[in-house]
């Protein structure tokens, strides 16, 4: 199969309800479903282009409907989202947007979010029903708005961060504990995050009413 | 005020709906509400014994109803749950159960869970609507059942972990990345986790139908 951007990976958490992730889903160039996430796309559009994972959560109906695009990747060493990310990276994808990664079991949500610190060789964005997580390993600027909720989650206290455009700025400084970068805010239409020594997850809340 | 165990801290995520956290809430010896979490207890039992935080999310109604037990702790350096944990630890509490810490904004949920790696001098358990997180810094055994979903989240790859009673055992070994300890399972009615070099969050899914 060929990969048409944007590449979207739908995982088996709560199916998106917010308009932002639903729009991304509708506009996917290539849609990859992690295992049981495909069950929710029976009779819907878009259809998955591939269903990947150990496929033990796939309904019989989904197994029949998508029999020509099942990619069985058995392994006890990684979960379905990690398998999907490694698989799309191996197929040459450069950017991926992940949907449906949170909700339901909090250990799955937590695992999916912490996994983003891992370097898969992909530019990764993850959309939930309340906001967007982006992984930053070097420098990145973000479209924003005054008062936007912004939280930074560094993978370790060795990561040094420089920001502009945030109410609580950082200047080549670490964040002392992984939860200590929550509850920042944007000052206006753009902010930037520069990182050395590791990865930082940047959360941006959606605009009210968006 | 005096602290009667069990001490329960209710935070401002989704109010619990599962019977397990609701039972813990009903049986609280001392109930501490983080800021706006108190809004949900107007006219309900139990009432909060204290409402702590910067109190900027408190409804006018809650401010009036609980005016005699407001503990204003202003600070930009920590969120309401962290303030509450430091406050109860300072008052001599040894064990705390946290409810309502997930759901709603995923940056808050993630921050609340990652905060548990911090040593507040408290034995901390956090209950959601799907399962229970317990912080382990030395050794602990857990009541369980065959097939129970168990996930381990170490604060770093320097933490060494020994387990018994799990399908995928660890023997004085690190977990290579913080998401790599998910999707383990219990073998029977008890399992144990022994930790050196830091903290590990242990998640246990509730029994089906419980």
Short mmCIF file of N, CA, C and O in Angstrom, two decimals, chain A residues 76-78 82 86 102 104-108 110-111 113-115 117-118 120 128-131 133 149-151 153 158 168 177-180 182-183 185 201 203, chain B residues 76-78 82 86 102 104-108 110-111 113-115 117-118 120 128-131 133 149-151 153 158 168 177-180 182-183 185 201 203:
data_model
loop_
_atom_site.label_atom_id
_atom_site.label_comp_id
_atom_site.label_asym_id
_atom_site.label_seq_id
_atom_site.Cartn_x
_atom_site.Cartn_y
_atom_site.Cartn_z
N UNK A 76 4.76 -9.62 22.34
CA UNK A 76 4.41 -9.26 23.71
C UNK A 76 5.19 -8.03 24.17
O UNK A 76 4.96 -7.51 25.25
N UNK A 77 6.12 -7.59 23.36
CA UNK A 77 7.03 -6.53 23.80
C UNK A 77 6.48 -5.13 23.62
O UNK A 77 7.04 -4.17 24.11
N UNK A 78 5.41 -4.99 22.85
CA UNK A 78 4.88 -3.65 22.66
C UNK A 78 3.38 -3.72 22.40
O UNK A 78 2.85 -4.71 21.91
N UNK A 82 2.16 1.30 19.73
CA UNK A 82 3.60 1.31 19.46
C UNK A 82 3.90 0.51 18.19
O UNK A 82 4.71 0.95 17.35
N UNK A 86 5.71 2.11 14.82
CA UNK A 86 6.93 1.53 14.23
C UNK A 86 6.65 1.09 12.79
O UNK A 86 7.49 1.23 11.90
N UNK A 102 -6.98 8.11 24.31
CA UNK A 102 -7.27 8.29 25.74
C UNK A 102 -8.72 7.90 26.02
O UNK A 102 -9.46 7.49 25.13
N UNK A 104 -11.41 5.55 28.55
CA UNK A 104 -11.42 4.15 29.01
C UNK A 104 -10.32 3.93 30.04
O UNK A 104 -10.15 4.76 30.93
N UNK A 105 -9.54 2.85 29.96
CA UNK A 105 -8.58 2.53 31.02
C UNK A 105 -7.46 3.56 31.09
O UNK A 105 -6.76 3.82 30.12
N UNK A 106 -7.25 4.10 32.31
CA UNK A 106 -6.26 5.16 32.46
C UNK A 106 -4.84 4.64 32.31
O UNK A 106 -3.94 5.42 32.01
N UNK A 107 -4.61 3.34 32.53
CA UNK A 107 -3.24 2.84 32.29
C UNK A 107 -2.93 2.84 30.79
O UNK A 107 -1.80 3.12 30.39
N UNK A 108 -3.95 2.59 29.97
CA UNK A 108 -3.74 2.68 28.52
C UNK A 108 -3.50 4.14 28.11
O UNK A 108 -2.59 4.44 27.33
N UNK A 110 -2.39 6.62 29.93
CA UNK A 110 -1.08 7.05 30.44
C UNK A 110 0.04 6.44 29.60
O UNK A 110 0.98 7.14 29.19
N UNK A 111 -0.06 5.14 29.32
CA UNK A 111 0.95 4.48 28.50
C UNK A 111 1.05 5.11 27.12
O UNK A 111 2.15 5.35 26.61
N UNK A 113 0.31 8.16 26.21
CA UNK A 113 0.90 9.50 26.26
C UNK A 113 2.40 9.43 26.57
O UNK A 113 3.21 10.11 25.94
N UNK A 114 2.79 8.58 27.52
CA UNK A 114 4.22 8.47 27.87
C UNK A 114 5.03 7.88 26.71
O UNK A 114 6.22 8.18 26.56
N UNK A 115 4.38 7.06 25.89
CA UNK A 115 5.05 6.48 24.73
C UNK A 115 5.56 7.56 23.77
O UNK A 115 6.53 7.35 23.05
N UNK A 117 7.20 10.12 24.27
CA UNK A 117 8.58 10.53 24.54
C UNK A 117 9.57 9.70 23.73
O UNK A 117 10.71 10.11 23.52
N UNK A 118 9.15 8.50 23.32
CA UNK A 118 10.02 7.62 22.52
C UNK A 118 10.21 8.21 21.12
O UNK A 118 9.26 8.72 20.53
N UNK A 120 10.33 7.71 17.50
CA UNK A 120 10.00 6.75 16.44
C UNK A 120 10.45 7.26 15.07
O UNK A 120 10.15 6.64 14.05
N UNK A 128 -7.09 14.77 21.37
CA UNK A 128 -8.11 14.21 22.24
C UNK A 128 -9.39 15.04 22.04
O UNK A 128 -9.46 15.87 21.14
N UNK A 129 -10.36 14.84 22.89
CA UNK A 129 -11.58 15.65 22.82
C UNK A 129 -11.43 16.99 23.53
O UNK A 129 -12.36 17.80 23.50
N UNK A 130 -10.30 17.23 24.17
CA UNK A 130 -10.13 18.53 24.86
C UNK A 130 -8.94 19.33 24.34
O UNK A 130 -8.86 20.53 24.59
N UNK A 131 -8.02 18.69 23.64
CA UNK A 131 -6.84 19.41 23.20
C UNK A 131 -5.90 18.54 22.40
O UNK A 131 -6.24 17.41 22.02
N UNK A 133 -1.78 17.19 21.84
CA UNK A 133 -0.41 16.98 22.30
C UNK A 133 0.52 16.95 21.08
O UNK A 133 0.23 16.26 20.10
N UNK A 149 -4.74 27.27 27.22
CA UNK A 149 -4.11 26.38 28.19
C UNK A 149 -2.95 25.65 27.52
O UNK A 149 -3.13 25.04 26.47
N UNK A 150 -1.76 25.74 28.11
CA UNK A 150 -0.58 25.07 27.59
C UNK A 150 0.10 24.33 28.75
O UNK A 150 0.28 24.90 29.82
N UNK A 151 0.41 23.06 28.55
CA UNK A 151 1.15 22.30 29.55
C UNK A 151 2.32 21.61 28.87
O UNK A 151 2.21 21.14 27.75
N UNK A 153 5.31 18.64 29.27
CA UNK A 153 5.68 17.43 30.00
C UNK A 153 7.03 16.93 29.50
O UNK A 153 7.10 16.26 28.46
N UNK A 158 16.48 16.38 32.98
CA UNK A 158 17.69 16.77 32.25
C UNK A 158 17.37 17.56 30.98
O UNK A 158 18.25 18.18 30.41
N UNK A 168 4.27 31.87 31.87
CA UNK A 168 5.39 31.48 32.74
C UNK A 168 6.52 30.99 31.84
O UNK A 168 6.53 29.84 31.41
N UNK A 177 10.13 18.36 37.87
CA UNK A 177 9.41 17.08 37.94
C UNK A 177 8.46 17.05 36.76
O UNK A 177 8.03 18.09 36.26
N UNK A 178 8.09 15.85 36.29
CA UNK A 178 7.36 15.77 35.02
C UNK A 178 5.98 16.42 35.04
O UNK A 178 5.43 16.71 33.99
N UNK A 179 5.44 16.66 36.24
CA UNK A 179 4.11 17.29 36.30
C UNK A 179 4.20 18.80 36.54
O UNK A 179 3.19 19.48 36.61
N UNK A 180 5.43 19.34 36.63
CA UNK A 180 5.60 20.72 37.07
C UNK A 180 5.42 21.75 35.95
O UNK A 180 5.51 22.95 36.20
N UNK A 182 2.65 21.92 34.04
CA UNK A 182 1.23 22.06 33.69
C UNK A 182 0.75 23.47 33.99
O UNK A 182 1.40 24.23 34.71
N UNK A 183 -0.42 23.79 33.41
CA UNK A 183 -1.14 25.03 33.75
C UNK A 183 -0.40 26.30 33.37
O UNK A 183 -0.49 27.31 34.07
N UNK A 185 0.01 29.24 30.18
CA UNK A 185 -0.97 29.85 29.27
C UNK A 185 -0.25 30.61 28.17
O UNK A 185 0.84 31.13 28.38
N UNK A 201 6.46 16.85 25.70
CA UNK A 201 5.08 16.82 25.19
C UNK A 201 4.44 18.17 25.47
O UNK A 201 4.42 18.62 26.62
N UNK A 203 0.97 20.24 25.44
CA UNK A 203 -0.49 20.18 25.36
C UNK A 203 -1.05 21.56 25.12
O UNK A 203 -0.61 22.53 25.75
N UNK B 76 1.66 29.91 42.46
CA UNK B 76 1.71 29.56 41.05
C UNK B 76 2.59 28.34 40.84
O UNK B 76 2.67 27.82 39.74
N UNK B 77 3.27 27.90 41.89
CA UNK B 77 4.28 26.86 41.73
C UNK B 77 3.71 25.44 41.75
O UNK B 77 4.38 24.49 41.42
N UNK B 78 2.46 25.31 42.19
CA UNK B 78 1.90 23.95 42.22
C UNK B 78 0.40 24.01 42.05
O UNK B 78 -0.25 25.01 42.38
N UNK B 82 -1.49 18.97 44.26
CA UNK B 82 -0.19 18.99 44.93
C UNK B 82 -0.26 19.79 46.23
O UNK B 82 0.27 19.35 47.27
N UNK B 86 0.52 18.20 49.97
CA UNK B 86 1.51 18.78 50.90
C UNK B 86 0.84 19.22 52.20
O UNK B 86 1.39 19.08 53.28
N UNK B 102 -8.89 12.13 37.26
CA UNK B 102 -8.76 11.95 35.81
C UNK B 102 -10.07 12.33 35.12
O UNK B 102 -11.03 12.73 35.77
N UNK B 104 -11.93 14.65 31.94
CA UNK B 104 -11.81 16.05 31.50
C UNK B 104 -10.48 16.28 30.81
O UNK B 104 -10.07 15.46 30.00
N UNK B 105 -9.77 17.36 31.13
CA UNK B 105 -8.55 17.69 30.37
C UNK B 105 -7.45 16.67 30.61
O UNK B 105 -7.05 16.41 31.74
N UNK B 106 -6.89 16.13 29.52
CA UNK B 106 -5.88 15.09 29.63
C UNK B 106 -4.57 15.61 30.20
O UNK B 106 -3.78 14.84 30.73
N UNK B 107 -4.29 16.92 30.07
CA UNK B 107 -3.06 17.43 30.68
C UNK B 107 -3.19 17.42 32.20
O UNK B 107 -2.22 17.16 32.92
N UNK B 108 -4.40 17.68 32.70
CA UNK B 108 -4.61 17.58 34.15
C UNK B 108 -4.49 16.12 34.62
O UNK B 108 -3.85 15.83 35.63
N UNK B 110 -2.89 13.65 33.18
CA UNK B 110 -1.50 13.23 33.07
C UNK B 110 -0.66 13.85 34.19
O UNK B 110 0.13 13.17 34.85
N UNK B 111 -0.86 15.14 34.44
CA UNK B 111 -0.12 15.81 35.51
C UNK B 111 -0.40 15.19 36.87
O UNK B 111 0.51 14.96 37.67
N UNK B 113 -1.36 12.12 37.53
CA UNK B 113 -0.77 10.78 37.65
C UNK B 113 0.76 10.88 37.78
O UNK B 113 1.36 10.21 38.62
N UNK B 114 1.40 11.73 36.98
CA UNK B 114 2.86 11.85 37.05
C UNK B 114 3.30 12.43 38.39
O UNK B 114 4.40 12.15 38.88
N UNK B 115 2.44 13.24 38.99
CA UNK B 115 2.75 13.83 40.30
C UNK B 115 2.96 12.77 41.36
O UNK B 115 3.69 12.97 42.34
N UNK B 117 4.69 10.21 41.35
CA UNK B 117 6.09 9.81 41.48
C UNK B 117 6.82 10.65 42.54
O UNK B 117 7.84 10.24 43.08
N UNK B 118 6.29 11.84 42.83
CA UNK B 118 6.88 12.72 43.84
C UNK B 118 6.67 12.14 45.23
O UNK B 118 5.59 11.61 45.52
N UNK B 120 5.75 12.64 48.74
CA UNK B 120 5.13 13.59 49.65
C UNK B 120 5.17 13.08 51.11
O UNK B 120 4.59 13.70 51.99
N UNK B 128 -9.78 5.46 40.05
CA UNK B 128 -10.53 6.03 38.93
C UNK B 128 -11.80 5.18 38.76
O UNK B 128 -12.11 4.35 39.61
N UNK B 129 -12.49 5.38 37.66
CA UNK B 129 -13.67 4.56 37.39
C UNK B 129 -13.33 3.22 36.75
O UNK B 129 -14.22 2.40 36.51
N UNK B 130 -12.05 2.98 36.45
CA UNK B 130 -11.68 1.69 35.84
C UNK B 130 -10.69 0.90 36.68
O UNK B 130 -10.54 -0.30 36.46
N UNK B 131 -10.01 1.55 37.60
CA UNK B 131 -9.00 0.83 38.36
C UNK B 131 -8.33 1.70 39.40
O UNK B 131 -8.78 2.82 39.69
N UNK B 133 -4.54 3.08 41.11
CA UNK B 133 -3.10 3.29 41.07
C UNK B 133 -2.56 3.34 42.49
O UNK B 133 -3.13 4.01 43.35
N UNK B 149 -5.78 -7.03 35.13
CA UNK B 149 -4.90 -6.13 34.37
C UNK B 149 -4.00 -5.38 35.34
O UNK B 149 -4.46 -4.77 36.30
N UNK B 150 -2.68 -5.47 35.12
CA UNK B 150 -1.70 -4.79 35.96
C UNK B 150 -0.73 -4.05 35.05
O UNK B 150 -0.23 -4.62 34.07
N UNK B 151 -0.49 -2.77 35.33
CA UNK B 151 0.50 -2.00 34.57
C UNK B 151 1.43 -1.32 35.55
O UNK B 151 1.00 -0.85 36.60
N UNK B 153 4.37 1.68 36.03
CA UNK B 153 4.94 2.89 35.43
C UNK B 153 6.08 3.40 36.31
O UNK B 153 5.84 4.05 37.32
N UNK B 158 16.13 4.00 35.66
CA UNK B 158 17.09 3.62 36.71
C UNK B 158 16.42 2.83 37.83
O UNK B 158 17.09 2.21 38.64
N UNK B 168 4.21 -11.55 33.27
CA UNK B 168 5.53 -11.15 32.77
C UNK B 168 6.35 -10.64 33.94
O UNK B 168 6.23 -9.49 34.35
N UNK B 177 11.45 2.00 29.17
CA UNK B 177 10.79 3.28 28.90
C UNK B 177 9.52 3.31 29.76
O UNK B 177 8.98 2.25 30.10
N UNK B 178 9.04 4.51 30.10
CA UNK B 178 7.97 4.57 31.11
C UNK B 178 6.66 3.93 30.68
O UNK B 178 5.81 3.63 31.53
N UNK B 179 6.48 3.67 29.38
CA UNK B 179 5.24 3.04 28.94
C UNK B 179 5.40 1.53 28.75
O UNK B 179 4.45 0.85 28.38
N UNK B 180 6.60 1.00 29.01
CA UNK B 180 6.90 -0.39 28.64
C UNK B 180 6.42 -1.42 29.66
O UNK B 180 6.59 -2.62 29.45
N UNK B 182 3.21 -1.60 30.71
CA UNK B 182 1.76 -1.75 30.63
C UNK B 182 1.38 -3.17 30.22
O UNK B 182 2.21 -3.93 29.72
N UNK B 183 0.11 -3.50 30.43
CA UNK B 183 -0.48 -4.74 29.92
C UNK B 183 0.13 -6.01 30.48
O UNK B 183 0.26 -7.02 29.80
N UNK B 185 -0.35 -8.95 33.66
CA UNK B 185 -1.56 -9.55 34.25
C UNK B 185 -1.17 -10.31 35.51
O UNK B 185 -0.08 -10.83 35.61
N UNK B 201 4.44 3.47 39.78
CA UNK B 201 2.98 3.49 39.86
C UNK B 201 2.46 2.14 39.41
O UNK B 201 2.78 1.69 38.31
N UNK B 203 -0.85 0.05 38.46
CA UNK B 203 -2.28 0.11 38.12
C UNK B 203 -2.87 -1.28 38.19
O UNK B 203 -2.26 -2.25 37.72
#
